[in-house]
Short mmCIF file of C-alpha atoms in Angstrom, two decimals:
data_model
loop_
_atom_site.label_atom_id
_atom_site.label_comp_id
_atom_site.label_asym_id
_atom_site.label_seq_id
_atom_site.Cartn_x
_atom_site.Cartn_y
_atom_site.Cartn_z
CA MET A 10 103.79 94.74 85.21
CA MET A 11 103.81 90.95 84.93
CA ILE A 12 100.82 89.35 83.22
CA LEU A 13 99.29 86.14 84.55
CA ARG A 14 97.21 84.32 81.95
CA SER A 15 94.87 82.22 84.03
CA SER A 16 91.24 81.65 84.90
CA PRO A 17 89.55 82.44 88.20
CA ALA A 18 88.73 78.76 88.85
CA SER A 19 92.17 77.33 88.01
CA PRO A 20 93.84 75.74 91.05
CA PHE A 21 97.25 76.10 89.42
CA GLY A 22 96.51 79.79 88.78
CA ARG A 23 95.49 80.04 92.44
CA LYS A 24 98.91 78.70 93.49
CA VAL A 25 100.52 81.58 91.62
CA ARG A 26 98.16 84.23 92.99
CA ILE A 27 98.68 83.08 96.58
CA ALA A 28 102.46 82.92 96.07
CA ALA A 29 102.47 86.44 94.59
CA ALA A 30 100.50 87.74 97.58
CA LEU A 31 102.76 86.00 100.10
CA LEU A 32 105.84 87.36 98.37
CA GLY A 33 104.51 90.93 98.36
CA LEU A 34 104.17 90.89 94.57
CA ALA A 35 100.38 91.04 94.19
CA ASP A 36 100.61 94.59 92.77
CA ARG A 37 103.20 93.52 90.22
CA VAL A 38 101.08 90.74 88.68
CA SER A 39 97.98 91.47 86.64
CA MET A 40 95.67 88.55 85.89
CA VAL A 41 94.33 88.37 82.34
CA PRO A 42 91.56 85.80 81.81
CA ALA A 43 92.62 82.95 79.54
CA ASP A 44 90.51 80.24 77.95
CA SER A 45 92.46 77.08 77.25
CA SER A 46 89.73 75.78 74.93
CA LYS A 47 89.99 78.75 72.54
CA ALA A 48 92.42 78.37 69.65
CA ASP A 49 92.92 82.13 69.30
CA ASP A 50 93.58 82.82 72.97
CA PRO A 51 97.03 84.45 73.35
CA LEU A 52 97.68 81.67 75.88
CA ARG A 53 98.60 79.27 73.07
CA LYS A 54 101.08 81.71 71.59
CA ASP A 55 102.83 81.99 74.96
CA ASN A 56 102.53 78.29 75.84
CA PRO A 57 101.96 75.95 72.91
CA LEU A 58 100.56 73.35 75.31
CA GLY A 59 97.67 75.75 75.83
CA LYS A 60 97.78 75.20 79.57
CA ILE A 61 96.90 77.62 82.35
CA PRO A 62 98.69 79.44 83.98
CA VAL A 63 101.38 81.30 82.07
CA LEU A 64 103.27 84.26 83.51
CA VAL A 65 104.60 86.85 81.08
CA THR A 66 107.51 88.67 82.70
CA GLU A 67 108.06 92.42 82.54
CA GLU A 68 110.58 91.67 79.75
CA GLY A 69 107.81 89.89 77.81
CA LYS A 70 109.10 86.35 78.39
CA PRO A 71 106.48 83.61 78.92
CA ILE A 72 107.13 81.26 81.84
CA TYR A 73 105.25 78.09 82.77
CA ASP A 74 104.09 75.84 84.41
CA SER A 75 102.96 76.85 87.91
CA ARG A 76 106.02 75.32 89.58
CA VAL A 77 108.36 77.33 87.40
CA ILE A 78 106.32 80.50 87.92
CA LEU A 79 106.54 80.03 91.69
CA GLU A 80 110.31 79.68 91.45
CA TYR A 81 110.50 82.80 89.30
CA LEU A 82 108.41 84.85 91.71
CA ASP A 83 110.42 83.57 94.68
CA SER A 84 113.64 84.56 92.99
CA PHE A 85 112.08 87.93 91.96
CA ALA A 86 111.32 88.54 95.64
CA GLY A 87 114.89 87.82 96.70
CA GLY A 88 114.88 84.01 96.82
CA GLY A 89 114.59 81.37 99.52
CA LYS A 90 111.15 82.52 100.69
CA ILE A 91 108.71 79.83 99.47
CA PHE A 92 111.45 77.42 98.40
CA PRO A 93 113.92 76.54 101.14
CA THR A 94 117.51 76.54 99.99
CA ASP A 95 118.64 74.07 102.64
CA ALA A 96 118.11 70.32 103.06
CA ARG A 97 114.34 70.85 103.43
CA ARG A 98 114.11 71.88 99.78
CA ILE A 99 113.63 68.39 98.34
CA GLU A 100 110.97 67.56 100.94
CA VAL A 101 109.06 70.71 99.97
CA LEU A 102 109.40 69.93 96.27
CA THR A 103 108.12 66.38 96.83
CA LEU A 104 105.13 67.70 98.78
CA GLN A 105 104.46 70.09 95.90
CA ALA A 106 104.67 67.17 93.44
CA LEU A 107 102.24 65.16 95.58
CA ALA A 108 99.73 68.03 95.73
CA ASP A 109 100.16 68.77 92.00
CA GLY A 110 99.49 65.07 91.40
CA ILE A 111 96.26 65.29 93.43
CA LEU A 112 95.28 68.20 91.19
CA ASP A 113 96.21 66.42 87.95
CA ALA A 114 94.13 63.37 88.87
CA SER A 115 91.22 65.55 90.05
CA ILE A 116 91.27 67.57 86.83
CA LEU A 117 91.20 64.39 84.75
CA ARG A 118 88.02 63.46 86.63
CA VAL A 119 86.51 66.86 85.82
CA TYR A 120 87.56 66.63 82.16
CA GLU A 121 85.93 63.21 81.89
CA VAL A 122 82.60 64.98 82.28
CA ARG A 123 83.42 68.31 80.67
CA MET A 124 85.17 67.07 77.55
CA ARG A 125 83.42 63.81 76.68
CA GLU A 126 79.96 62.81 75.64
CA GLU A 127 78.31 60.61 78.21
CA THR A 128 78.74 57.42 76.17
CA LYS A 129 82.52 57.92 76.06
CA ARG A 130 82.99 58.24 79.79
CA ASP A 131 84.68 55.38 81.58
CA PRO A 132 83.89 54.76 85.26
CA SER A 133 87.01 52.62 85.71
CA TRP A 134 89.26 55.49 84.51
CA VAL A 135 87.48 57.87 86.86
CA ALA A 136 87.91 55.40 89.73
CA TYR A 137 91.60 54.98 88.87
CA GLN A 138 92.12 58.74 89.20
CA ALA A 139 89.92 59.00 92.31
CA ASP A 140 91.98 56.25 93.96
CA LYS A 141 95.17 58.26 93.44
CA VAL A 142 93.57 61.21 95.20
CA ALA A 143 92.22 59.02 98.01
CA ARG A 144 95.61 57.40 98.63
CA ALA A 145 97.40 60.76 98.58
CA LEU A 146 94.89 62.36 100.96
CA GLY A 147 95.12 59.30 103.22
CA LYS A 148 98.86 59.66 103.47
CA LEU A 149 98.61 63.38 104.19
CA GLU A 150 95.88 62.84 106.79
CA ALA A 151 98.14 60.40 108.63
CA ASP A 152 100.82 63.06 108.98
CA PRO A 153 99.88 66.57 107.81
CA PRO A 154 102.86 68.84 107.07
CA ALA A 155 103.66 71.16 109.97
CA LEU A 156 102.58 74.79 109.61
CA SER A 157 105.22 76.93 111.25
CA ASP A 158 105.39 80.71 111.51
CA GLY A 159 106.57 82.61 108.50
CA ILE A 160 105.64 82.30 104.84
CA PRO A 161 104.26 78.88 103.88
CA ASP A 162 106.39 77.14 101.29
CA ALA A 163 105.44 76.05 97.77
CA GLY A 164 104.47 72.55 98.94
CA ARG A 165 102.03 73.85 101.52
CA ILE A 166 100.59 76.48 99.15
CA THR A 167 99.96 73.71 96.60
CA LEU A 168 98.38 71.40 99.16
CA ALA A 169 95.97 74.17 100.20
CA CYS A 170 95.00 74.68 96.54
CA ALA A 171 94.56 70.92 96.04
CA LEU A 172 92.20 70.73 99.04
CA GLY A 173 90.37 73.86 97.89
CA TYR A 174 89.84 72.18 94.54
CA GLN A 175 88.24 69.18 96.26
CA ASP A 176 85.81 71.65 97.83
CA LEU A 177 85.11 73.38 94.51
CA ARG A 178 84.61 70.34 92.28
CA PHE A 179 83.77 67.42 94.58
CA GLU A 180 81.45 69.05 97.10
CA GLY A 181 84.02 68.90 99.87
CA LYS A 182 83.37 65.19 100.46
CA TRP A 183 87.02 64.77 101.51
CA ARG A 184 86.10 66.65 104.70
CA ASN A 185 84.11 63.73 106.08
CA ASP A 186 87.07 61.47 106.68
CA HIS A 187 90.11 63.77 106.86
CA PRO A 188 89.66 65.74 110.09
CA LYS A 189 93.35 66.51 110.50
CA LEU A 190 93.58 67.91 106.98
CA VAL A 191 90.44 69.98 107.55
CA ALA A 192 92.08 71.49 110.64
CA TRP A 193 95.27 71.96 108.62
CA LEU A 194 93.43 73.87 105.89
CA ASP A 195 91.64 76.03 108.47
CA ALA A 196 94.98 76.96 110.01
CA PHE A 197 96.46 77.66 106.57
CA ALA A 198 93.50 79.90 105.67
CA ARG A 199 93.84 81.85 108.93
CA ALA A 200 97.53 82.47 108.24
CA VAL A 201 97.13 83.24 104.53
CA PRO A 202 94.33 85.74 103.73
CA SER A 203 94.94 85.36 99.98
CA PHE A 204 93.66 81.78 100.21
CA GLU A 205 90.11 83.00 100.87
CA GLU A 206 90.59 86.00 98.55
CA THR A 207 91.38 83.72 95.63
CA ARG A 208 88.56 81.25 96.30
CA PHE A 209 86.46 80.85 93.16
CA LYS A 210 82.89 81.91 93.83
CA GLY A 211 81.46 81.16 90.36
CA MET B 152 122.66 52.67 96.98
CA MET B 153 119.72 54.73 95.74
CA ILE B 154 116.74 52.80 94.36
CA LEU B 155 114.89 53.99 91.28
CA ARG B 156 111.40 52.52 91.01
CA SER B 157 110.64 52.78 87.32
CA SER B 158 109.93 50.77 84.20
CA PRO B 159 112.23 50.34 81.21
CA ALA B 160 109.76 52.05 78.85
CA SER B 161 108.98 55.06 81.07
CA PRO B 162 110.15 58.34 79.50
CA PHE B 163 110.17 60.02 82.91
CA GLY B 164 112.29 57.17 84.25
CA ARG B 165 114.57 57.65 81.26
CA LYS B 166 115.06 61.31 82.23
CA VAL B 167 116.35 60.15 85.60
CA ARG B 168 118.60 57.45 84.19
CA ILE B 169 120.19 59.84 81.69
CA ALA B 170 120.64 62.49 84.37
CA ALA B 171 122.27 59.96 86.71
CA ALA B 172 124.67 58.91 83.94
CA LEU B 173 125.54 62.51 83.03
CA LEU B 174 126.15 63.35 86.68
CA GLY B 175 128.44 60.35 87.19
CA LEU B 176 125.92 58.68 89.49
CA ALA B 177 124.90 55.67 87.39
CA ASP B 178 126.64 53.30 89.82
CA ARG B 179 124.83 54.83 92.78
CA VAL B 180 121.31 54.27 91.39
CA SER B 181 119.84 50.80 91.07
CA MET B 182 116.67 50.49 88.99
CA VAL B 183 113.95 48.25 90.44
CA PRO B 184 111.08 47.48 88.04
CA ALA B 185 107.78 49.01 89.16
CA ASP B 186 104.29 48.39 87.84
CA SER B 187 101.99 51.34 88.36
CA SER B 188 98.92 49.20 87.67
CA LYS B 189 99.61 46.80 90.56
CA ALA B 190 98.06 47.69 93.91
CA ASP B 191 100.71 45.80 95.89
CA ASP B 192 103.72 47.29 94.11
CA PRO B 193 105.94 49.05 96.69
CA LEU B 194 105.68 52.05 94.35
CA ARG B 195 102.35 53.01 95.90
CA LYS B 196 103.78 52.89 99.41
CA ASP B 197 106.54 55.29 98.39
CA ASN B 198 104.33 57.49 96.19
CA PRO B 199 100.59 57.29 96.91
CA LEU B 200 99.91 58.66 93.42
CA GLY B 201 101.32 55.37 92.12
CA LYS B 202 103.34 57.18 89.48
CA ILE B 203 106.69 56.22 88.01
CA PRO B 204 109.49 57.12 88.72
CA VAL B 205 110.25 57.32 92.44
CA LEU B 206 113.77 57.57 93.81
CA VAL B 207 114.43 56.17 97.27
CA THR B 208 117.48 57.88 98.73
CA GLU B 209 120.25 56.11 100.63
CA GLU B 210 118.51 57.32 103.80
CA GLY B 211 115.32 55.57 102.66
CA LYS B 212 113.39 58.72 101.75
CA PRO B 213 111.12 58.56 98.68
CA ILE B 214 111.42 61.47 96.25
CA TYR B 215 109.25 62.24 93.22
CA ASP B 216 108.37 63.28 90.52
CA SER B 217 111.09 63.21 87.85
CA ARG B 218 111.75 66.95 88.11
CA VAL B 219 112.37 66.69 91.82
CA ILE B 220 114.55 63.61 91.38
CA LEU B 221 116.66 65.46 88.81
CA GLU B 222 117.15 68.33 91.26
CA TYR B 223 118.10 65.90 94.01
CA LEU B 224 120.65 64.12 91.83
CA ASP B 225 122.07 67.44 90.64
CA SER B 226 122.50 68.59 94.20
CA PHE B 227 123.94 65.17 95.18
CA ALA B 228 126.55 65.65 92.46
CA GLY B 229 127.53 69.08 93.75
CA GLY B 230 124.83 71.28 92.22
CA GLY B 231 124.55 73.58 89.21
CA LYS B 232 125.32 70.85 86.69
CA ILE B 233 122.02 70.12 84.91
CA PHE B 234 120.19 73.09 86.46
CA PRO B 235 121.86 76.43 85.87
CA THR B 236 121.99 78.64 88.94
CA ASP B 237 122.15 81.87 86.95
CA ALA B 238 119.54 83.75 84.90
CA ARG B 239 119.28 80.84 82.44
CA ARG B 240 117.64 78.70 85.13
CA ILE B 241 114.05 79.78 84.47
CA GLU B 242 114.48 79.27 80.72
CA VAL B 243 115.73 75.72 81.34
CA LEU B 244 112.86 75.01 83.76
CA THR B 245 110.32 76.29 81.20
CA LEU B 246 111.85 74.09 78.50
CA GLN B 247 111.59 71.15 80.90
CA ALA B 248 107.93 72.02 81.57
CA LEU B 249 107.26 72.19 77.82
CA ALA B 250 108.87 68.79 77.20
CA ASP B 251 107.13 67.28 80.25
CA GLY B 252 103.88 68.65 78.80
CA ILE B 253 104.59 66.92 75.48
CA LEU B 254 105.05 63.72 77.46
CA ASP B 255 101.89 64.17 79.55
CA ALA B 256 99.76 64.72 76.44
CA SER B 257 101.42 61.81 74.62
CA ILE B 258 100.87 59.48 77.58
CA LEU B 259 97.18 60.45 77.72
CA ARG B 260 96.96 59.34 74.06
CA VAL B 261 98.58 56.01 74.92
CA TYR B 262 96.32 55.53 77.96
CA GLU B 263 93.25 56.16 75.81
CA VAL B 264 94.02 52.86 74.07
CA ARG B 265 95.63 50.97 76.95
CA MET B 266 93.13 51.76 79.68
CA ARG B 267 89.78 51.99 77.90
CA GLU B 268 87.56 49.64 76.00
CA GLU B 269 87.21 50.66 72.40
CA THR B 270 83.68 52.02 72.82
CA LYS B 271 84.85 54.44 75.51
CA ARG B 272 87.60 56.02 73.44
CA ASP B 273 87.03 59.55 72.24
CA PRO B 274 88.74 60.73 69.03
CA SER B 275 88.19 64.39 69.92
CA TRP B 276 90.06 63.97 73.24
CA VAL B 277 92.89 62.21 71.44
CA ALA B 278 93.01 65.00 68.87
CA TYR B 279 93.02 67.62 71.64
CA GLN B 280 96.11 65.99 73.17
CA ALA B 281 97.77 65.41 69.79
CA ASP B 282 97.30 69.11 68.96
CA LYS B 283 99.18 70.10 72.11
CA VAL B 284 102.09 67.93 71.03
CA ALA B 285 101.96 69.25 67.46
CA ARG B 286 101.99 72.89 68.59
CA ALA B 287 104.83 72.28 71.04
CA LEU B 288 106.94 70.43 68.45
CA GLY B 289 106.18 73.19 65.93
CA LYS B 290 107.47 75.83 68.29
CA LEU B 291 110.62 73.82 69.06
CA GLU B 292 111.24 73.10 65.36
CA ALA B 293 111.17 76.83 64.64
CA ASP B 294 113.96 77.42 67.13
CA PRO B 295 115.56 74.30 68.66
CA PRO B 296 117.45 74.93 71.91
CA ALA B 297 121.19 75.30 71.36
CA LEU B 298 123.35 72.32 72.29
CA SER B 299 126.58 73.66 73.69
CA ASP B 300 129.56 71.76 75.05
CA GLY B 301 129.31 70.42 78.55
CA ILE B 302 126.53 68.51 80.28
CA PRO B 303 123.09 69.07 78.74
CA ASP B 304 120.64 70.63 81.20
CA ALA B 305 117.38 69.21 82.53
CA GLY B 306 115.34 70.92 79.79
CA ARG B 307 117.37 69.38 77.00
CA ILE B 308 117.44 65.93 78.67
CA THR B 309 113.65 66.07 78.93
CA LEU B 310 113.22 67.20 75.33
CA ALA B 311 115.34 64.27 74.14
CA CYS B 312 113.15 61.87 76.16
CA ALA B 313 109.97 63.49 74.78
CA LEU B 314 111.20 63.01 71.20
CA GLY B 315 112.34 59.46 71.98
CA TYR B 316 108.84 58.75 73.25
CA GLN B 317 107.36 59.93 69.94
CA ASP B 318 109.61 57.34 68.27
CA LEU B 319 108.59 54.61 70.71
CA ARG B 320 104.82 55.11 70.73
CA PHE B 321 103.96 57.00 67.52
CA GLU B 322 106.22 55.34 64.99
CA GLY B 323 108.48 58.36 64.71
CA LYS B 324 105.98 60.21 62.51
CA TRP B 325 107.20 63.50 63.96
CA ARG B 326 110.41 62.99 61.97
CA ASN B 327 108.68 63.68 58.66
CA ASP B 328 108.11 67.37 59.28
CA HIS B 329 110.61 68.36 61.97
CA PRO B 330 114.02 68.14 60.28
CA LYS B 331 115.71 70.57 62.65
CA LEU B 332 114.54 68.61 65.69
CA VAL B 333 115.69 65.35 64.08
CA ALA B 334 119.15 66.88 63.64
CA TRP B 335 118.95 68.19 67.21
CA LEU B 336 118.17 64.73 68.59
CA ASP B 337 120.98 63.17 66.53
CA ALA B 338 123.43 65.68 68.00
CA PHE B 339 122.10 65.05 71.51
CA ALA B 340 122.45 61.28 71.07
CA ARG B 341 126.04 61.68 69.85
CA ALA B 342 126.94 63.77 72.90
CA VAL B 343 125.03 61.62 75.42
CA PRO B 344 125.69 57.86 75.12
CA SER B 345 123.14 57.09 77.87
CA PHE B 346 120.38 58.27 75.54
CA GLU B 347 120.87 55.24 73.30
CA GLU B 348 121.72 53.00 76.28
CA THR B 349 118.35 53.77 77.87
CA ARG B 350 116.30 53.35 74.68
CA PHE B 351 113.52 50.85 75.31
CA LYS B 352 113.90 47.91 72.97
CA GLY B 353 110.83 45.94 74.09
#
């Protein structure tokens, strides 16, 4: 059994759980709750950065971050399923990087509140991160990635998690002015049951 | 000609420049200075996140982030050169993720000073990021990755850039208590002339 050290609300953990489900590996991966703020959490032994998620393979090897875990699971499932091996590969990887970047900027906004006293918060830093997200969503709204039949790739899985995180942490305000992306996420959710199954309901 | 939008001090840009040199592609990549703080920099058109580096291919397609650019260049050069295609691949990708994580945490420390007024800086946030770097360097010091003959892989290139960034921004203090990593970086620099050639001397 592989062990996934993650937390139910982590969007990067969600990427891995959706990928595992899509690849038919859900029964091979057991999620163990991890707390990145706790010094004695085994997470830090497996990943000194103390970041969620980490996958511990059946051979006991820790693998991170989420991009690397997705590659590992894809290869475990035979390869070429959520990462194209042809010319489309780089396009998918760039989409994944864009969606990961939306998540990174969004998480910095959340941390600004969670990890700092009120007097140390900086509205201009928050705006700087929010602008990154707004520009990225604007670009995606102008031309959402096509959803074809078959297993969605790593870029599309990550985009779905990035939009889901906007719903979780920013009251879904993105929905007001991104109708094409809303329709895109609806279509993704219809095609991928594990998207709803992994939604954090805390 | 490929265009690399980057800045001379960017450690992620340095990854790309070293990779291009190692892959024999230095003459195919032209670096164009980018300023991630400027709204009208073409960087933001190519990457809405406004992050450095971006590679624009000869077909005019923007690719990011540095990991994806390294994969693209590797594939451009024939493939399997800085990313192993065998079982070692996941180990190399995890090392790259660890070194990228050292960089991310280090850059957040730098931004704390560069992007915030003094009253908005938070020593506990800075310590939280510094601890990530300290734990990661501690783990690497205990067992530095072997440097074999042949082209260093993406993990090792990234580690060298992460250590170089500690020299650039934190006065090389890491050198005092990481003798094995100091020796490792010396050996890397001897084997890879582009490491010194891309050192920021600003």
